[in-house]
Coordinates of C-alpha atoms in Angstrom, one line a residue:
M1 CA 0.0 0.0 0.0
K2 CA 2.8 2.4 0.8
F3 CA 4.2 2.5 -2.7
I4 CA 0.9 3.4 -4.3
A5 CA 0.6 6.3 -1.8
T6 CA 4.2 7.6 -2.2
G7 CA 4.6 6.7 -5.9
N8 CA 8.4 6.3 -5.8
V9 CA 8.1 3.2 -8.0
R10 CA 11.2 3.9 -10.2
K11 CA 13.5 4.2 -7.1
N12 CA 12.4 0.8 -5.9
K13 CA 13.5 -1.8 -8.5
G14 CA 11.6 -4.6 -6.8
V15 CA 8.4 -2.7 -6.9
Y16 CA 9.1 -1.4 -10.4
F17 CA 9.6 -4.9 -11.9
G18 CA 6.8 -6.2 -9.9
L19 CA 4.4 -3.7 -11.4
W20 CA 5.7 -4.7 -14.9
G21 CA 4.9 -8.3 -14.1
F22 CA 1.4 -7.6 -12.9
L23 CA 0.6 -5.3 -15.9
V24 CA 1.9 -7.9 -18.4
F25 CA -0.2 -10.7 -16.8
A26 CA -3.2 -8.4 -16.5
L27 CA -3.0 -7.5 -20.2
F28 CA -2.9 -11.1 -21.2
F29 CA -5.9 -11.7 -18.9
W30 CA -7.7 -8.7 -20.6
L31 CA -7.0 -10.1 -24.1
S32 CA -8.1 -13.6 -23.1
G33 CA -11.3 -12.1 -21.8
F34 CA -12.6 -11.6 -25.4
L35 CA -12.0 -15.2 -26.3
Y36 CA -13.4 -16.4 -23.0
Y37 CA -16.6 -14.3 -23.5
H38 CA -17.0 -15.5 -27.1
I39 CA -16.6 -19.2 -26.1
N40 CA -19.1 -18.9 -23.2
F41 CA -21.7 -16.4 -24.5
G42 CA -21.0 -15.3 -28.0
F43 CA -21.9 -11.9 -29.3
S44 CA -25.1 -12.8 -31.1
Y45 CA -28.6 -12.7 -29.7
E46 CA -29.1 -16.3 -30.5
S47 CA -26.0 -17.5 -28.6
L48 CA -27.0 -15.4 -25.6
F49 CA -30.5 -16.8 -25.7
K50 CA -29.2 -20.3 -25.9
Y51 CA -26.9 -19.8 -22.9
Y52 CA -29.6 -18.3 -20.6
F53 CA -32.7 -20.1 -21.9
S54 CA -31.4 -23.4 -23.5
D55 CA -33.7 -23.6 -26.5
V56 CA -35.6 -21.1 -28.5
E57 CA -38.6 -23.4 -29.0
F58 CA -38.7 -24.7 -25.4
P59 CA -37.1 -22.0 -23.4
E60 CA -36.1 -22.9 -19.9
K61 CA -34.1 -20.5 -17.7
I62 CA -30.7 -21.3 -16.4
S63 CA -30.8 -22.1 -12.7
I64 CA -30.7 -19.0 -10.5
K65 CA -28.2 -20.8 -8.3
Q66 CA -25.9 -21.1 -11.2
V67 CA -26.4 -17.4 -12.1
I68 CA -25.6 -16.2 -8.6
E69 CA -22.5 -18.5 -8.5
N70 CA -21.3 -17.0 -11.8
V71 CA -21.8 -13.5 -10.4
H72 CA -20.1 -14.5 -7.2
I73 CA -16.9 -15.6 -9.0
N74 CA -16.8 -12.7 -11.5
L75 CA -17.4 -10.1 -8.8
F76 CA -14.4 -11.4 -6.8
I77 CA -12.0 -11.6 -9.8
N78 CA -13.1 -8.3 -11.4
S79 CA -13.1 -6.4 -8.1
F80 CA -9.5 -7.2 -7.4
L81 CA -8.4 -6.7 -11.0
V82 CA -10.0 -3.2 -11.0
F83 CA -8.8 -2.3 -7.5
I84 CA -5.1 -3.2 -8.2
T85 CA -5.1 -1.8 -11.7
L86 CA -6.6 1.6 -10.6
S87 CA -4.2 1.8 -7.6
I88 CA -1.3 1.5 -10.0
F89 CA -2.9 3.9 -12.6
N90 CA -3.4 6.5 -9.8
I91 CA 0.4 6.6 -9.1
F92 CA 1.1 8.5 -12.3
N93 CA 0.8 12.3 -13.0
Y94 CA -2.3 12.3 -15.2
K95 CA -4.8 15.2 -14.8
P96 CA -7.0 14.8 -11.7
F97 CA -10.3 15.0 -13.7
L98 CA -9.1 12.3 -16.2
K99 CA -8.1 10.1 -13.2
L100 CA -11.4 10.6 -11.6
F101 CA -13.4 9.7 -14.7
I102 CA -11.4 6.6 -15.4
I103 CA -11.5 5.4 -11.8
V104 CA -15.3 5.8 -11.6
A105 CA -16.0 4.5 -15.1
T106 CA -13.8 1.4 -14.7
S107 CA -15.2 0.6 -11.2
V108 CA -18.9 1.1 -12.2
S109 CA -18.6 -0.8 -15.5
G110 CA -16.7 -3.6 -13.7
L111 CA -19.4 -3.9 -11.1
L112 CA -22.3 -3.8 -13.6
Y113 CA -20.6 -6.4 -15.9
S114 CA -20.0 -8.7 -12.9
L115 CA -23.7 -8.4 -12.0
S116 CA -24.8 -8.7 -15.7
D117 CA -25.8 -12.4 -15.4
L118 CA -28.2 -11.4 -12.6
I119 CA -29.5 -8.4 -14.5
V120 CA -30.2 -10.4 -17.7
Y121 CA -31.8 -13.2 -15.7
Y122 CA -34.5 -10.9 -14.5
L123 CA -34.6 -8.6 -17.6
E124 CA -34.6 -11.2 -20.3
N125 CA -35.8 -8.8 -22.9
L126 CA -32.6 -6.9 -22.5
L127 CA -30.1 -9.6 -23.4
I128 CA -28.2 -6.9 -25.3
L129 CA -27.0 -5.5 -22.0
K130 CA -24.6 -8.5 -21.5
P131 CA -22.3 -7.7 -24.5
V132 CA -22.7 -3.9 -24.0
L133 CA -21.6 -4.1 -20.4
F134 CA -18.8 -6.6 -21.3
L135 CA -17.4 -4.3 -24.0
A136 CA -17.7 -1.2 -21.8
F137 CA -15.8 -2.9 -19.0
Q138 CA -13.2 -4.2 -21.4
F139 CA -12.7 -0.8 -22.8
F140 CA -12.2 1.0 -19.5
I141 CA -10.1 -1.7 -17.8
G142 CA -8.0 -1.9 -21.0
L143 CA -7.6 1.8 -21.0
S144 CA -6.5 1.8 -17.4
L145 CA -3.9 -0.9 -18.1
F146 CA -2.4 0.7 -21.2
M147 CA -2.3 4.1 -19.4
S148 CA -0.6 2.4 -16.5
V149 CA 2.0 0.9 -18.8
Y150 CA 2.6 4.2 -20.5
G151 CA 2.8 5.9 -17.1
L152 CA 5.4 3.4 -16.0
I153 CA 7.5 4.2 -19.1
K154 CA 7.0 8.0 -19.5
I155 CA 4.9 9.7 -16.9
S156 CA 6.2 11.1 -13.6
S157 CA 4.8 9.9 -10.3
N158 CA 2.1 12.0 -8.5
P159 CA -0.4 9.8 -6.5
N160 CA -3.7 11.5 -5.7
L161 CA -4.6 10.3 -2.2
K162 CA -8.2 11.5 -2.5
L163 CA -8.7 9.4 -5.6
L164 CA -6.9 6.4 -3.9
K165 CA -9.4 6.6 -1.1
L166 CA -12.2 6.8 -3.7
N167 CA -10.8 3.7 -5.3
I168 CA -10.7 1.9 -1.9
A169 CA -14.3 2.9 -1.2
L170 CA -15.6 1.6 -4.6
F171 CA -13.7 -1.6 -4.1
S172 CA -15.1 -2.0 -0.6
F173 CA -18.6 -1.4 -1.9
A174 CA -18.1 -4.2 -4.5
I175 CA -16.8 -6.6 -1.9
I176 CA -19.8 -5.9 0.4
I177 CA -22.1 -6.8 -2.5
F178 CA -19.9 -9.9 -3.0
F179 CA -20.6 -11.1 0.6
L180 CA -24.3 -10.2 0.4
L181 CA -24.5 -12.5 -2.6
N182 CA -22.5 -15.0 -0.7
G183 CA -25.2 -15.1 1.8
V184 CA -27.9 -15.5 -0.8
L185 CA -25.9 -18.3 -2.5
F186 CA -25.5 -20.1 0.9
F187 CA -29.2 -19.9 1.6
G188 CA -30.1 -21.1 -1.9
K189 CA -27.7 -24.1 -1.8
I190 CA -27.8 -25.1 1.9
G191 CA -30.2 -23.0 4.0
F192 CA -29.9 -21.2 7.3
C193 CA -30.8 -24.0 9.7
V194 CA -28.7 -26.8 11.3
G195 CA -31.0 -29.5 9.8
C196 CA -30.5 -27.9 6.3
V197 CA -26.7 -28.1 6.7
K198 CA -26.9 -31.8 7.8
T199 CA -29.1 -32.7 4.9
Y200 CA -26.9 -30.9 2.4
Y201 CA -23.7 -32.8 3.4
L202 CA -25.1 -36.1 4.7
G203 CA -28.0 -36.5 2.2
S204 CA -31.6 -37.5 2.8
Q205 CA -33.6 -40.5 1.9
E206 CA -36.8 -38.4 2.0
L207 CA -35.4 -36.0 -0.5
Y208 CA -33.5 -38.6 -2.5
T209 CA -30.2 -36.8 -2.1
K210 CA -26.8 -38.6 -1.6
P211 CA -24.1 -37.7 0.9
K212 CA -21.3 -35.5 -0.4
T213 CA -18.2 -37.4 -1.6
L214 CA -14.7 -36.6 -0.5
E215 CA -13.8 -35.7 -4.0
G216 CA -16.7 -33.2 -4.3
L217 CA -16.0 -31.7 -0.9
F218 CA -12.3 -31.3 -1.7
K219 CA -13.1 -29.6 -5.0
V220 CA -14.9 -26.9 -3.0
F221 CA -12.4 -26.8 -0.2
Y222 CA -9.2 -26.5 -2.2
P223 CA -10.0 -23.5 -4.6
H224 CA -11.4 -21.5 -1.7
L225 CA -8.3 -21.5 0.4
I226 CA -6.3 -18.8 -1.5
P227 CA -9.2 -16.4 -2.3
L228 CA -10.3 -16.5 1.4
A229 CA -6.8 -15.8 2.5
I230 CA -6.4 -12.9 -0.1
I231 CA -9.6 -11.2 0.9
S232 CA -8.9 -11.7 4.7
F233 CA -5.4 -10.2 4.2
T234 CA -6.8 -7.3 2.1
L235 CA -9.4 -6.5 4.8
I236 CA -6.9 -6.4 7.7
H237 CA -4.4 -4.4 5.5
L238 CA -7.0 -1.8 4.6
L239 CA -8.4 -1.5 8.1
F240 CA -4.9 -0.7 9.4
F241 CA -4.6 2.2 6.9
T242 CA -7.7 3.9 8.4
S243 CA -7.9 5.7 11.7
F244 CA -10.3 3.1 13.0
N245 CA -9.5 1.5 16.4
K246 CA -6.5 -0.8 15.8
T247 CA -7.7 -3.4 18.4
L248 CA -11.1 -3.8 16.7
S249 CA -9.4 -3.8 13.3
L250 CA -7.3 -6.7 14.4
I251 CA -10.3 -8.5 15.8
L252 CA -12.2 -8.1 12.6
G253 CA -9.3 -9.2 10.5
V254 CA -8.4 -12.2 12.6
S255 CA -12.1 -13.3 12.8
G256 CA -12.2 -13.1 9.0
F257 CA -9.2 -15.4 8.7
I258 CA -10.4 -17.9 11.3
S259 CA -14.1 -18.0 10.4
S260 CA -13.5 -18.3 6.7
F261 CA -11.1 -21.3 7.2
I262 CA -13.4 -23.1 9.6
D263 CA -16.4 -22.5 7.3
N264 CA -14.4 -23.9 4.4
L265 CA -13.2 -27.0 6.4
S266 CA -16.4 -27.8 8.3
G267 CA -18.1 -29.5 5.3
I268 CA -15.5 -32.2 5.4
L269 CA -15.8 -32.4 9.2
I270 CA -19.6 -32.8 9.0
R271 CA -19.3 -35.6 6.4
Y272 CA -16.5 -37.6 7.9
I273 CA -16.2 -36.7 11.6
S274 CA -19.6 -35.8 13.2
D275 CA -22.8 -34.0 12.2
I276 CA -22.3 -31.8 15.3
F277 CA -20.0 -29.7 13.1
S278 CA -23.2 -28.5 11.3
I279 CA -23.6 -26.0 14.1
V280 CA -19.9 -25.0 13.6
K281 CA -20.5 -24.6 9.9
L282 CA -23.5 -22.3 10.4
L283 CA -21.9 -20.2 13.2
S284 CA -18.6 -19.8 11.3
F285 CA -20.5 -18.7 8.1
F286 CA -22.4 -16.0 10.0
L287 CA -19.2 -14.8 11.7
L288 CA -17.5 -14.7 8.3
E289 CA -20.3 -12.7 6.8
I290 CA -20.5 -10.2 9.7
S291 CA -16.7 -9.8 9.9
F292 CA -16.2 -9.1 6.2
I293 CA -19.3 -6.9 5.7
A294 CA -18.6 -4.9 8.8
G295 CA -14.9 -4.6 8.1
F296 CA -15.3 -3.4 4.5
L297 CA -18.1 -1.1 5.5
I298 CA -15.8 0.5 8.0
V299 CA -13.1 0.8 5.3
M300 CA -15.6 2.4 2.9
I301 CA -16.8 4.9 5.5
F302 CA -13.3 5.9 6.6
S303 CA -12.3 6.3 3.0
F304 CA -14.5 9.4 2.9
K305 CA -13.0 10.9 6.1
K306 CA -10.2 13.4 6.1
E307 CA -7.8 11.1 7.9
P308 CA -5.0 9.7 5.6
V309 CA -5.5 6.2 4.3

């Protein structure tokens, strides 16, 4: 965080080459986004309709659970991509109004595109919104990346702390939405009662559902480890750059780390140790949600205060 506030990137060779590494990878990701979108959705009305409604003659909507899960993943990836890219972009001495416009446009287009599956699901007559929001986001995130590359080569450093705080506030808002959707996804897949948790992991003869397999559980457990660690680290890092009480910041950050790990692990414990861990699963999930939503809400509020970030 310090280098994006001071902007002395050329004096620190480690940071300088690290920024080059990130920007190169981000540009490859940006370019790959066009192919990824084309493979999954296509740019025609027919291909979009097929994705969301299966068949023109016998239309059946894609599952709302699948839609929310897609939004959940995209929101996480795009929020961090936008936040890091705009933090780097803000280092360079572009005009404040131009910086402000690009930061807001990139953040808003990224948020709307991440939510586009959900928007289209309920506004099926506006399928055209999907490619429009995709192209808008690709344009602004691409512009941010190319201007960051040019800035790293040619432009002097002059970080704008007010715009950095705005970027942090917009990022925090997106992450709060991410965790609200996380709650909706949990409720839709599992439910908010101990019996629901037991049924989800152990199966039910009445509902004709089978117990979860170790393979299935591990496929959920493994890919969540790093994202949960990243978002926990980000929260505690941002909290300590506000003037919020340091003890409470530490409590929120640590509870985010611990509750997210227990929540992630408890499915395996329920299935293979004891169903008593259903209570642990539910409690750890609620603690996770409270910790992260409260933590990022505090970060967002303090981003608008006069204290330095």
